JSON list of C-alpha atoms and ligand atoms in Angstrom, two decimals:
[
{"chain": "U", "resi": 14, "resn": "MET", "atom": "CA", "xyz": [15.36, -7.90, 0.56]},
{"chain": "U", "resi": 15, "resn": "GLY", "atom": "CA", "xyz": [14.21, -5.94, -2.10]},
{"chain": "U", "resi": 16, "resn": "GLN", "atom": "CA", "xyz": [16.82, -5.10, -4.79]},
{"chain": "U", "resi": 17, "resn": "ALA", "atom": "CA", "xyz": [18.95, -2.26, -4.76]},
{"chain": "U", "resi": 18, "resn": "LEU", "atom": "CA", "xyz": [17.10, 0.86, -6.46]},
{"chain": "U", "resi": 19, "resn": "PRO", "atom": "CA", "xyz": [19.85, 3.36, -7.88]},
{"chain": "U", "resi": 20, "resn": "ASN", "atom": "CA", "xyz": [17.04, 5.24, -9.32]},
{"chain": "U", "resi": 21, "resn": "ALA", "atom": "CA", "xyz": [14.06, 5.04, -6.62]},
{"chain": "U", "resi": 22, "resn": "ALA", "atom": "CA", "xyz": [13.05, 8.11, -4.77]},
{"chain": "U", "resi": 23, "resn": "LEU", "atom": "CA", "xyz": [10.60, 9.22, -2.46]},
{"chain": "U", "resi": 24, "resn": "ARG", "atom": "CA", "xyz": [8.58, 12.28, -2.32]},
{"chain": "U", "resi": 25, "resn": "PRO", "atom": "CA", "xyz": [5.47, 14.01, -0.59]},
{"chain": "U", "resi": 26, "resn": "PHE", "atom": "CA", "xyz": [2.19, 13.70, -2.72]},
{"chain": "U", "resi": 27, "resn": "LEU", "atom": "CA", "xyz": [0.71, 16.41, -4.57]},
{"chain": "U", "resi": 28, "resn": "ALA", "atom": "CA", "xyz": [-2.90, 17.10, -5.75]},
{"chain": "U", "resi": 29, "resn": "ALA", "atom": "CA", "xyz": [-1.72, 16.65, -9.18]},
{"chain": "U", "resi": 30, "resn": "ASP", "atom": "CA", "xyz": [-0.01, 13.51, -9.02]},
{"chain": "U", "resi": 31, "resn": "THR", "atom": "CA", "xyz": [-4.09, 12.02, -7.91]},
{"chain": "U", "resi": 32, "resn": "PRO", "atom": "CA", "xyz": [-4.59, 10.99, -11.75]},
{"chain": "U", "resi": 33, "resn": "MET", "atom": "CA", "xyz": [-1.38, 9.10, -12.07]},
{"chain": "U", "resi": 34, "resn": "LEU", "atom": "CA", "xyz": [-1.59, 7.46, -8.44]},
{"chain": "U", "resi": 35, "resn": "ALA", "atom": "CA", "xyz": [-5.18, 6.59, -9.38]},
{"chain": "U", "resi": 36, "resn": "ALA", "atom": "CA", "xyz": [-3.96, 4.68, -12.83]},
{"chain": "U", "resi": 37, "resn": "ILE", "atom": "CA", "xyz": [-1.13, 2.72, -10.67]},
{"chain": "U", "resi": 38, "resn": "PHE", "atom": "CA", "xyz": [-3.71, 1.85, -8.24]},
{"chain": "U", "resi": 39, "resn": "VAL", "atom": "CA", "xyz": [-5.58, 0.42, -11.02]},
{"chain": "U", "resi": 40, "resn": "ALA", "atom": "CA", "xyz": [-2.86, -1.30, -12.88]},
{"chain": "U", "resi": 41, "resn": "ALA", "atom": "CA", "xyz": [-1.46, -2.95, -9.75]},
{"chain": "U", "resi": 42, "resn": "ILE", "atom": "CA", "xyz": [-4.44, -4.60, -8.88]},
{"chain": "U", "resi": 43, "resn": "GLN", "atom": "CA", "xyz": [-5.54, -5.69, -12.41]},
{"chain": "U", "resi": 44, "resn": "GLU", "atom": "CA", "xyz": [-2.22, -7.43, -13.27]},
{"chain": "U", "resi": 45, "resn": "LEU", "atom": "CA", "xyz": [-0.92, -8.29, -9.60]},
{"chain": "U", "resi": 46, "resn": "THR", "atom": "CA", "xyz": [-4.16, -9.81, -7.35]},
{"chain": "U", "resi": 47, "resn": "GLY", "atom": "CA", "xyz": [-5.40, -11.84, -10.12]},
{"chain": "U", "resi": 48, "resn": "ASP", "atom": "CA", "xyz": [-4.36, -15.02, -8.07]},
{"chain": "U", "resi": 49, "resn": "ASP", "atom": "CA", "xyz": [-6.32, -13.83, -4.91]},
{"chain": "U", "resi": 50, "resn": "TYR", "atom": "CA", "xyz": [-9.85, -11.89, -5.94]},
{"chain": "U", "resi": 51, "resn": "SER", "atom": "CA", "xyz": [-12.06, -12.74, -8.91]},
{"chain": "U", "resi": 52, "resn": "GLU", "atom": "CA", "xyz": [-12.37, -10.39, -11.64]},
{"chain": "U", "resi": 53, "resn": "ASP", "atom": "CA", "xyz": [-15.59, -8.91, -10.09]},
{"chain": "U", "resi": 54, "resn": "GLN", "atom": "CA", "xyz": [-14.07, -8.51, -6.56]},
{"chain": "U", "resi": 55, "resn": "GLN", "atom": "CA", "xyz": [-10.71, -6.80, -8.77]},
{"chain": "U", "resi": 56, "resn": "GLU", "atom": "CA", "xyz": [-13.45, -4.60, -10.60]},
{"chain": "U", "resi": 57, "resn": "ALA", "atom": "CA", "xyz": [-15.14, -3.44, -7.35]},
{"chain": "U", "resi": 58, "resn": "TRP", "atom": "CA", "xyz": [-11.78, -2.58, -5.90]},
{"chain": "U", "resi": 59, "resn": "ALA", "atom": "CA", "xyz": [-10.42, -0.96, -8.57]},
{"chain": "U", "resi": 60, "resn": "SER", "atom": "CA", "xyz": [-13.17, 1.54, -9.28]},
{"chain": "U", "resi": 61, "resn": "VAL", "atom": "CA", "xyz": [-12.62, 3.42, -5.77]},
{"chain": "U", "resi": 62, "resn": "ALA", "atom": "CA", "xyz": [-10.45, 5.52, -7.91]},
{"chain": "U", "resi": 63, "resn": "ASP", "atom": "CA", "xyz": [-13.14, 6.39, -10.70]},
{"chain": "U", "resi": 64, "resn": "ASN", "atom": "CA", "xyz": [-14.18, 9.10, -8.41]},
{"chain": "U", "resi": 65, "resn": "GLU", "atom": "CA", "xyz": [-10.74, 10.47, -9.14]},
{"chain": "U", "resi": 66, "resn": "ALA", "atom": "CA", "xyz": [-12.11, 13.85, -6.68]},
{"chain": "U", "resi": 67, "resn": "ALA", "atom": "CA", "xyz": [-12.69, 11.43, -4.01]},
{"chain": "U", "resi": 68, "resn": "PHE", "atom": "CA", "xyz": [-9.58, 9.35, -4.12]},
{"chain": "U", "resi": 69, "resn": "GLY", "atom": "CA", "xyz": [-7.13, 12.34, -4.08]},
{"chain": "U", "resi": 70, "resn": "LYS", "atom": "CA", "xyz": [-9.01, 13.95, -1.29]},
{"chain": "U", "resi": 71, "resn": "LYS", "atom": "CA", "xyz": [-8.13, 10.66, 0.53]},
{"chain": "U", "resi": 72, "resn": "LEU", "atom": "CA", "xyz": [-4.62, 10.74, -0.32]},
{"chain": "U", "resi": 73, "resn": "ALA", "atom": "CA", "xyz": [-4.36, 14.22, 0.68]},
{"chain": "U", "resi": 74, "resn": "SER", "atom": "CA", "xyz": [-6.02, 13.41, 3.71]},
{"chain": "U", "resi": 75, "resn": "GLU", "atom": "CA", "xyz": [-3.47, 10.93, 4.88]},
{"chain": "U", "resi": 76, "resn": "LEU", "atom": "CA", "xyz": [0.25, 10.99, 4.89]},
{"chain": "U", "resi": 77, "resn": "THR", "atom": "CA", "xyz": [0.67, 10.06, 1.33]},
{"chain": "U", "resi": 78, "resn": "LEU", "atom": "CA", "xyz": [4.27, 8.86, 0.19]},
{"chain": "U", "resi": 79, "resn": "ILE", "atom": "CA", "xyz": [4.92, 8.74, -3.51]},
{"chain": "U", "resi": 80, "resn": "ALA", "atom": "CA", "xyz": [8.12, 6.21, -4.87]},
{"chain": "U", "resi": 81, "resn": "THR", "atom": "CA", "xyz": [9.64, 7.46, -8.13]},
{"chain": "U", "resi": 82, "resn": "MET", "atom": "CA", "xyz": [12.31, 6.12, -10.78]},
{"chain": "U", "resi": 83, "resn": "GLN", "atom": "CA", "xyz": [13.73, 8.40, -12.96]},
{"chain": "U", "resi": 84, "resn": "GLY", "atom": "CA", "xyz": [11.41, 11.18, -11.71]},
{"chain": "U", "resi": 85, "resn": "SER", "atom": "CA", "xyz": [8.21, 9.23, -12.69]},
{"chain": "U", "resi": 86, "resn": "PRO", "atom": "CA", "xyz": [5.77, 7.92, -10.16]},
{"chain": "U", "resi": 87, "resn": "VAL", "atom": "CA", "xyz": [5.92, 3.77, -10.07]},
{"chain": "U", "resi": 88, "resn": "GLY", "atom": "CA", "xyz": [4.28, 3.57, -6.45]},
{"chain": "U", "resi": 89, "resn": "PHE", "atom": "CA", "xyz": [2.76, 5.00, -3.22]},
{"chain": "U", "resi": 90, "resn": "ALA", "atom": "CA", "xyz": [1.62, 4.34, 0.17]},
{"chain": "U", "resi": 91, "resn": "ALA", "atom": "CA", "xyz": [-0.70, 6.37, 2.51]},
{"chain": "U", "resi": 92, "resn": "LEU", "atom": "CA", "xyz": [-0.32, 6.23, 6.65]},
{"chain": "U", "resi": 93, "resn": "LYS", "atom": "CA", "xyz": [-3.66, 6.68, 8.08]},
{"chain": "U", "resi": 94, "resn": "GLY", "atom": "CA", "xyz": [-3.57, 8.44, 11.94]},
{"chain": "U", "resi": 95, "resn": "ASN", "atom": "CA", "xyz": [0.13, 7.80, 12.20]},
{"chain": "U", "resi": 96, "resn": "ASP", "atom": "CA", "xyz": [-0.14, 4.05, 12.77]},
{"chain": "U", "resi": 97, "resn": "HIS", "atom": "CA", "xyz": [-2.25, 2.40, 10.00]},
{"chain": "U", "resi": 98, "resn": "VAL", "atom": "CA", "xyz": [-1.05, 1.61, 6.62]},
{"chain": "U", "resi": 99, "resn": "ASP", "atom": "CA", "xyz": [-3.94, 2.34, 4.67]},
{"chain": "U", "resi": 100, "resn": "MET", "atom": "CA", "xyz": [-2.50, 2.11, 0.86]},
{"chain": "U", "resi": 101, "resn": "LEU", "atom": "CA", "xyz": [0.25, 0.45, -0.82]},
{"chain": "U", "resi": 102, "resn": "TYR", "atom": "CA", "xyz": [0.25, -0.05, -4.31]},
{"chain": "U", "resi": 103, "resn": "VAL", "atom": "CA", "xyz": [3.42, -0.60, -6.59]},
{"chain": "U", "resi": 104, "resn": "HIS", "atom": "CA", "xyz": [3.11, -0.48, -10.88]},
{"chain": "U", "resi": 105, "resn": "PRO", "atom": "CA", "xyz": [3.21, -4.08, -12.08]},
{"chain": "U", "resi": 106, "resn": "SER", "atom": "CA", "xyz": [6.04, -2.68, -14.65]},
{"chain": "U", "resi": 107, "resn": "VAL", "atom": "CA", "xyz": [8.59, -2.59, -11.18]},
{"chain": "U", "resi": 108, "resn": "ALA", "atom": "CA", "xyz": [7.07, -5.11, -9.19]},
{"chain": "U", "resi": 109, "resn": "GLY", "atom": "CA", "xyz": [9.66, -7.16, -7.01]},
{"chain": "U", "resi": 110, "resn": "GLN", "atom": "CA", "xyz": [12.05, -4.49, -7.25]},
{"chain": "U", "resi": 111, "resn": "GLY", "atom": "CA", "xyz": [11.87, -2.85, -4.23]},
{"chain": "U", "resi": 112, "resn": "VAL", "atom": "CA", "xyz": [9.60, 0.25, -3.96]},
{"chain": "U", "resi": 113, "resn": "GLY", "atom": "CA", "xyz": [6.92, -1.46, -2.04]},
{"chain": "U", "resi": 114, "resn": "THR", "atom": "CA", "xyz": [9.75, -2.42, 0.57]},
{"chain": "U", "resi": 115, "resn": "LEU", "atom": "CA", "xyz": [11.56, 1.65, 0.26]},
{"chain": "U", "resi": 116, "resn": "LEU", "atom": "CA", "xyz": [7.89, 3.02, 0.84]},
{"chain": "U", "resi": 117, "resn": "CYS", "atom": "CA", "xyz": [7.01, 0.58, 3.52]},
{"chain": "U", "resi": 118, "resn": "ASP", "atom": "CA", "xyz": [10.29, 1.29, 4.98]},
{"chain": "U", "resi": 119, "resn": "ALA", "atom": "CA", "xyz": [9.87, 4.95, 5.11]},
{"chain": "U", "resi": 120, "resn": "LEU", "atom": "CA", "xyz": [5.97, 5.16, 6.22]},
{"chain": "U", "resi": 121, "resn": "GLU", "atom": "CA", "xyz": [7.31, 2.74, 9.54]},
{"chain": "U", "resi": 122, "resn": "LYS", "atom": "CA", "xyz": [9.69, 5.40, 10.35]},
{"chain": "U", "resi": 123, "resn": "LEU", "atom": "CA", "xyz": [7.65, 8.32, 9.90]},
{"chain": "U", "resi": 124, "resn": "ALA", "atom": "CA", "xyz": [5.41, 6.98, 11.98]},
{"chain": "U", "resi": 125, "resn": "GLY", "atom": "CA", "xyz": [7.92, 5.72, 14.98]},
{"chain": "U", "resi": 126, "resn": "ALA", "atom": "CA", "xyz": [9.37, 9.25, 14.52]},
{"chain": "U", "resi": 127, "resn": "ARG", "atom": "CA", "xyz": [5.45, 10.18, 15.75]},
{"chain": "U", "resi": 128, "resn": "GLY", "atom": "CA", "xyz": [5.71, 8.13, 18.67]},
{"chain": "U", "resi": 129, "resn": "THR", "atom": "CA", "xyz": [3.60, 4.81, 17.21]},
{"chain": "U", "resi": 130, "resn": "LYS", "atom": "CA", "xyz": [5.01, 1.60, 18.89]},
{"chain": "U", "resi": 131, "resn": "THR", "atom": "CA", "xyz": [2.52, -0.53, 17.09]},
{"chain": "U", "resi": 132, "resn": "ILE", "atom": "CA", "xyz": [1.70, 0.01, 13.28]},
{"chain": "U", "resi": 133, "resn": "SER", "atom": "CA", "xyz": [-1.28, -2.27, 11.35]},
{"chain": "U", "resi": 134, "resn": "VAL", "atom": "CA", "xyz": [-2.20, -3.15, 7.83]},
{"chain": "U", "resi": 135, "resn": "ASP", "atom": "CA", "xyz": [-5.28, -4.59, 6.58]},
{"chain": "U", "resi": 136, "resn": "ALA", "atom": "CA", "xyz": [-3.61, -6.54, 4.32]},
{"chain": "U", "resi": 137, "resn": "SER", "atom": "CA", "xyz": [-4.69, -7.84, 1.09]},
{"chain": "U", "resi": 138, "resn": "ASP", "atom": "CA", "xyz": [-4.52, -11.82, 0.35]},
{"chain": "U", "resi": 139, "resn": "THR", "atom": "CA", "xyz": [-1.63, -10.41, -2.04]},
{"chain": "U", "resi": 140, "resn": "ALA", "atom": "CA", "xyz": [0.31, -8.21, 0.02]},
{"chain": "U", "resi": 141, "resn": "ILE", "atom": "CA", "xyz": [0.12, -10.63, 3.48]},
{"chain": "U", "resi": 142, "resn": "ASP", "atom": "CA", "xyz": [3.55, -12.74, 2.46]},
{"chain": "U", "resi": 143, "resn": "PHE", "atom": "CA", "xyz": [4.98, -9.40, 1.72]},
{"chain": "U", "resi": 144, "resn": "PHE", "atom": "CA", "xyz": [4.09, -7.95, 5.25]},
{"chain": "U", "resi": 145, "resn": "LYS", "atom": "CA", "xyz": [5.10, -11.19, 6.88]},
{"chain": "U", "resi": 146, "resn": "LYS", "atom": "CA", "xyz": [8.42, -11.11, 5.40]},
{"chain": "U", "resi": 147, "resn": "ARG", "atom": "CA", "xyz": [8.40, -7.41, 7.32]},
{"chain": "U", "resi": 148, "resn": "GLY", "atom": "CA", "xyz": [7.67, -8.75, 10.96]},
{"chain": "U", "resi": 149, "resn": "TYR", "atom": "CA", "xyz": [3.93, -7.91, 10.76]},
{"chain": "U", "resi": 150, "resn": "ALA", "atom": "CA", "xyz": [1.50, -11.07, 12.62]},
{"chain": "U", "resi": 151, "resn": "ALA", "atom": "CA", "xyz": [-1.75, -11.85, 11.70]},
{"chain": "U", "resi": 152, "resn": "GLN", "atom": "CA", "xyz": [-4.53, -10.79, 14.05]},
{"chain": "U", "resi": 153, "resn": "GLN", "atom": "CA", "xyz": [-7.75, -11.74, 12.11]},
{"chain": "U", "resi": 154, "resn": "ARG", "atom": "CA", "xyz": [-9.98, -11.96, 8.64]},
{"chain": "U", "resi": 155, "resn": "ASN", "atom": "CA", "xyz": [-11.74, -9.57, 7.76]},
{"chain": "U", "resi": 156, "resn": "SER", "atom": "CA", "xyz": [-14.18, -9.54, 4.83]},
{"chain": "U", "resi": 157, "resn": "VAL", "atom": "CA", "xyz": [-15.46, -6.06, 3.42]},
{"chain": "U", "resi": 158, "resn": "THR", "atom": "CA", "xyz": [-17.53, -4.79, 0.80]},
{"chain": "U", "resi": 159, "resn": "ILE", "atom": "CA", "xyz": [-16.58, -2.76, -1.60]},
{"chain": "U", "resi": 160, "resn": "ASN", "atom": "CA", "xyz": [-18.72, -1.72, -4.57]},
{"chain": "U", "resi": 161, "resn": "GLY", "atom": "CA", "xyz": [-20.86, -4.77, -3.65]},
{"chain": "U", "resi": 162, "resn": "GLU", "atom": "CA", "xyz": [-18.28, -7.38, -3.75]},
{"chain": "U", "resi": 163, "resn": "TRP", "atom": "CA", "xyz": [-17.00, -9.14, -0.82]},
{"chain": "U", "resi": 164, "resn": "LEU", "atom": "CA", "xyz": [-13.11, -9.01, -0.38]},
{"chain": "U", "resi": 165, "resn": "ALA", "atom": "CA", "xyz": [-11.33, -10.60, 1.91]},
{"chain": "U", "resi": 166, "resn": "ASN", "atom": "CA", "xyz": [-8.20, -9.09, 4.00]},
{"chain": "U", "resi": 167, "resn": "THR", "atom": "CA", "xyz": [-6.19, -9.70, 7.03]},
{"chain": "U", "resi": 168, "resn": "THR", "atom": "CA", "xyz": [-5.47, -7.05, 9.81]},
{"chain": "U", "resi": 169, "resn": "MET", "atom": "CA", "xyz": [-1.83, -7.54, 10.60]},
{"chain": "U", "resi": 170, "resn": "LYS", "atom": "CA", "xyz": [0.39, -5.57, 13.30]},
{"chain": "U", "resi": 171, "resn": "LYS", "atom": "CA", "xyz": [3.99, -4.85, 13.69]},
{"chain": "U", "resi": 172, "resn": "GLU", "atom": "CA", "xyz": [5.59, -3.42, 16.60]},
{"chain": "U", "resi": 173, "resn": "LEU", "atom": "CA", "xyz": [8.29, -0.98, 15.86]},
{"chain": "U", "resi": 174, "resn": "GLY", "atom": "CA", "xyz": [10.60, -0.80, 18.66]},
{"chain": "U", "resi": 175, "resn": "GLY", "atom": "CA", "xyz": [13.88, 1.19, 18.74]},
{"chain": "U", "resi": 176, "resn": "SER", "atom": "CA", "xyz": [12.52, 3.42, 15.16]},
{"chain": "U", "resi": 177, "resn": "GLY", "atom": "CA", "xyz": [11.21, 5.85, 17.11]},
{"chain": "U", "resi": 178, "resn": "ALA", "atom": "CA", "xyz": [13.29, 9.09, 18.47]},
{"chain": "U", "resi": 179, "resn": "GLN", "atom": "CA", "xyz": [16.03, 7.48, 21.27]},
{"chain": "U", "resi": 180, "resn": "PRO", "atom": "CA", "xyz": [17.12, 9.57, 24.44]},
{"chain": "G", "resi": 210, "resn": "COA", "atom": "C1", "xyz": [2.07, -5.79, -2.37]},
{"chain": "G", "resi": 210, "resn": "COA", "atom": "C2", "xyz": [2.82, -4.95, -3.39]},
{"chain": "G", "resi": 210, "resn": "COA", "atom": "C3", "xyz": [2.66, -3.13, -2.72]},
{"chain": "G", "resi": 210, "resn": "COA", "atom": "C4", "xyz": [4.53, -5.31, -2.57]},
{"chain": "G", "resi": 210, "resn": "COA", "atom": "O1", "xyz": [5.43, -4.38, -3.62]},
{"chain": "G", "resi": 210, "resn": "COA", "atom": "P1", "xyz": [6.46, -4.54, -4.21]},
{"chain": "G", "resi": 210, "resn": "COA", "atom": "O2", "xyz": [7.60, -3.22, -5.04]},
{"chain": "G", "resi": 210, "resn": "COA", "atom": "O3", "xyz": [6.18, -5.62, -5.82]},
{"chain": "G", "resi": 210, "resn": "COA", "atom": "O4", "xyz": [7.45, -5.39, -3.45]},
{"chain": "G", "resi": 210, "resn": "COA", "atom": "P2", "xyz": [9.01, -5.86, -2.50]},
{"chain": "G", "resi": 210, "resn": "COA", "atom": "O5", "xyz": [9.98, -5.97, -4.36]},
{"chain": "G", "resi": 210, "resn": "COA", "atom": "O6", "xyz": [9.48, -4.51, -2.01]},
{"chain": "G", "resi": 210, "resn": "COA", "atom": "O7", "xyz": [9.05, -6.81, -2.08]},
{"chain": "G", "resi": 210, "resn": "COA", "atom": "C5", "xyz": [9.63, -6.99, -0.77]},
{"chain": "G", "resi": 210, "resn": "COA", "atom": "C6", "xyz": [9.65, -8.85, -0.48]},
{"chain": "G", "resi": 210, "resn": "COA", "atom": "O8", "xyz": [8.01, -9.51, -0.51]},
{"chain": "G", "resi": 210, "resn": "COA", "atom": "C7", "xyz": [7.98, -9.88, -1.63]},
{"chain": "G", "resi": 210, "resn": "COA", "atom": "N1", "xyz": [6.72, -9.82, -2.28]},
{"chain": "G", "resi": 210, "resn": "COA", "atom": "C8", "xyz": [5.73, -9.11, -2.66]},
{"chain": "G", "resi": 210, "resn": "COA", "atom": "N2", "xyz": [4.55, -9.21, -3.24]},
{"chain": "G", "resi": 210, "resn": "COA", "atom": "C9", "xyz": [4.13, -10.46, -3.41]},
{"chain": "G", "resi": 210, "resn": "COA", "atom": "C10", "xyz": [3.47, -11.35, -3.18]},
{"chain": "G", "resi": 210, "resn": "COA", "atom": "N3", "xyz": [2.44, -10.93, -4.13]},
{"chain": "G", "resi": 210, "resn": "COA", "atom": "N4", "xyz": [3.69, -12.51, -3.04]},
{"chain": "G", "resi": 210, "resn": "COA", "atom": "C11", "xyz": [4.78, -13.26, -2.23]},
{"chain": "G", "resi": 210, "resn": "COA", "atom": "N5", "xyz": [5.94, -12.37, -2.06]},
{"chain": "G", "resi": 210, "resn": "COA", "atom": "C12", "xyz": [5.71, -11.26, -2.81]},
{"chain": "G", "resi": 210, "resn": "COA", "atom": "C13", "xyz": [9.18, -9.92, -2.65]},
{"chain": "G", "resi": 210, "resn": "COA", "atom": "O9", "xyz": [9.20, -11.13, -3.15]},
{"chain": "G", "resi": 210, "resn": "COA", "atom": "C14", "xyz": [10.07, -9.28, -1.41]},
{"chain": "G", "resi": 210, "resn": "COA", "atom": "O10", "xyz": [10.66, -10.66, -1.01]},
{"chain": "G", "resi": 210, "resn": "COA", "atom": "P3", "xyz": [12.16, -10.66, -0.81]},
{"chain": "G", "resi": 210, "resn": "COA", "atom": "O11", "xyz": [12.45, -9.60, 0.22]},
{"chain": "G", "resi": 210, "resn": "COA", "atom": "O12", "xyz": [12.64, -12.11, -0.53]},
{"chain": "G", "resi": 210, "resn": "COA", "atom": "O13", "xyz": [13.07, -10.28, -2.19]},
{"chain": "G", "resi": 210, "resn": "COA", "atom": "C15", "xyz": [2.59, -5.25, -4.63]},
{"chain": "G", "resi": 210, "resn": "COA", "atom": "O14", "xyz": [2.71, -6.53, -5.04]},
{"chain": "G", "resi": 210, "resn": "COA", "atom": "C16", "xyz": [1.13, -4.61, -5.15]},
{"chain": "G", "resi": 210, "resn": "COA", "atom": "O15", "xyz": [0.96, -3.54, -5.22]},
{"chain": "G", "resi": 210, "resn": "COA", "atom": "N6", "xyz": [0.12, -5.31, -4.91]},
{"chain": "G", "resi": 210, "resn": "COA", "atom": "C17", "xyz": [-1.12, -5.32, -5.34]},
{"chain": "G", "resi": 210, "resn": "COA", "atom": "C18", "xyz": [-1.75, -4.23, -4.27]},
{"chain": "G", "resi": 210, "resn": "COA", "atom": "C19", "xyz": [-2.10, -4.68, -3.21]},
{"chain": "G", "resi": 210, "resn": "COA", "atom": "O16", "xyz": [-2.36, -5.72, -3.00]},
{"chain": "G", "resi": 210, "resn": "COA", "atom": "N7", "xyz": [-1.00, -3.60, -2.12]},
{"chain": "G", "resi": 210, "resn": "COA", "atom": "C20", "xyz": [-1.77, -4.16, -0.67]},
{"chain": "G", "resi": 210, "resn": "COA", "atom": "C21", "xyz": [-3.02, -3.30, -0.25]},
{"chain": "G", "resi": 210, "resn": "COA", "atom": "S1", "xyz": [-2.70, -3.37, 1.59]}
]
């Protein structure tokens, strides 16, 4: 389990958060994924946030939650279509302290409350063990192109038994 986070809180995304979340996205990729992806791959992945307007639009179109510590955003996660974890990024300065767990717990709870039975994620190679620990099982390996670079990820699924509304 991640450590207890006494100062951490969750709140919904607001459009004004976009620059901060873009910075967290870039820092997480640059500093946390280097063991699994080449510099060219990291650069291509991080450049998804270069177009801030498009990045903000994507965050607004999904159920995006922000984790804060002492009021400042330190990570975010986005649920797409009630059953797919589309984004999960934690600032490297607080990695390993349970922020990813806090965000994922909340997304799974929201998905369950919306009637979702099975939740999925296309996990980066960096995040595979994180999701395995949460009970996600690998289904298939994928290769996706991002800004001209091929990146591998793994589709993983978890049954959300018991987290929906009980009669
Ligand atoms: C994956 C990520 C979100 C995890 O966030 P985090 O806040 O560090 O995760 P937590 O502290 O809640 O970790 C929970 C557990 O997963 C483990 N874990 C987290 N990241 C891990 C990693 N890269 N490798 C192995 N285990 C990891 C932790 O050790 C912890 O284990 P424990 O329960 O035994 O203590 C973060 O590393 C990140 O932003 N990575 C880069 C971006 C990325 O790949 N995002 C996923 C896109 S699908």
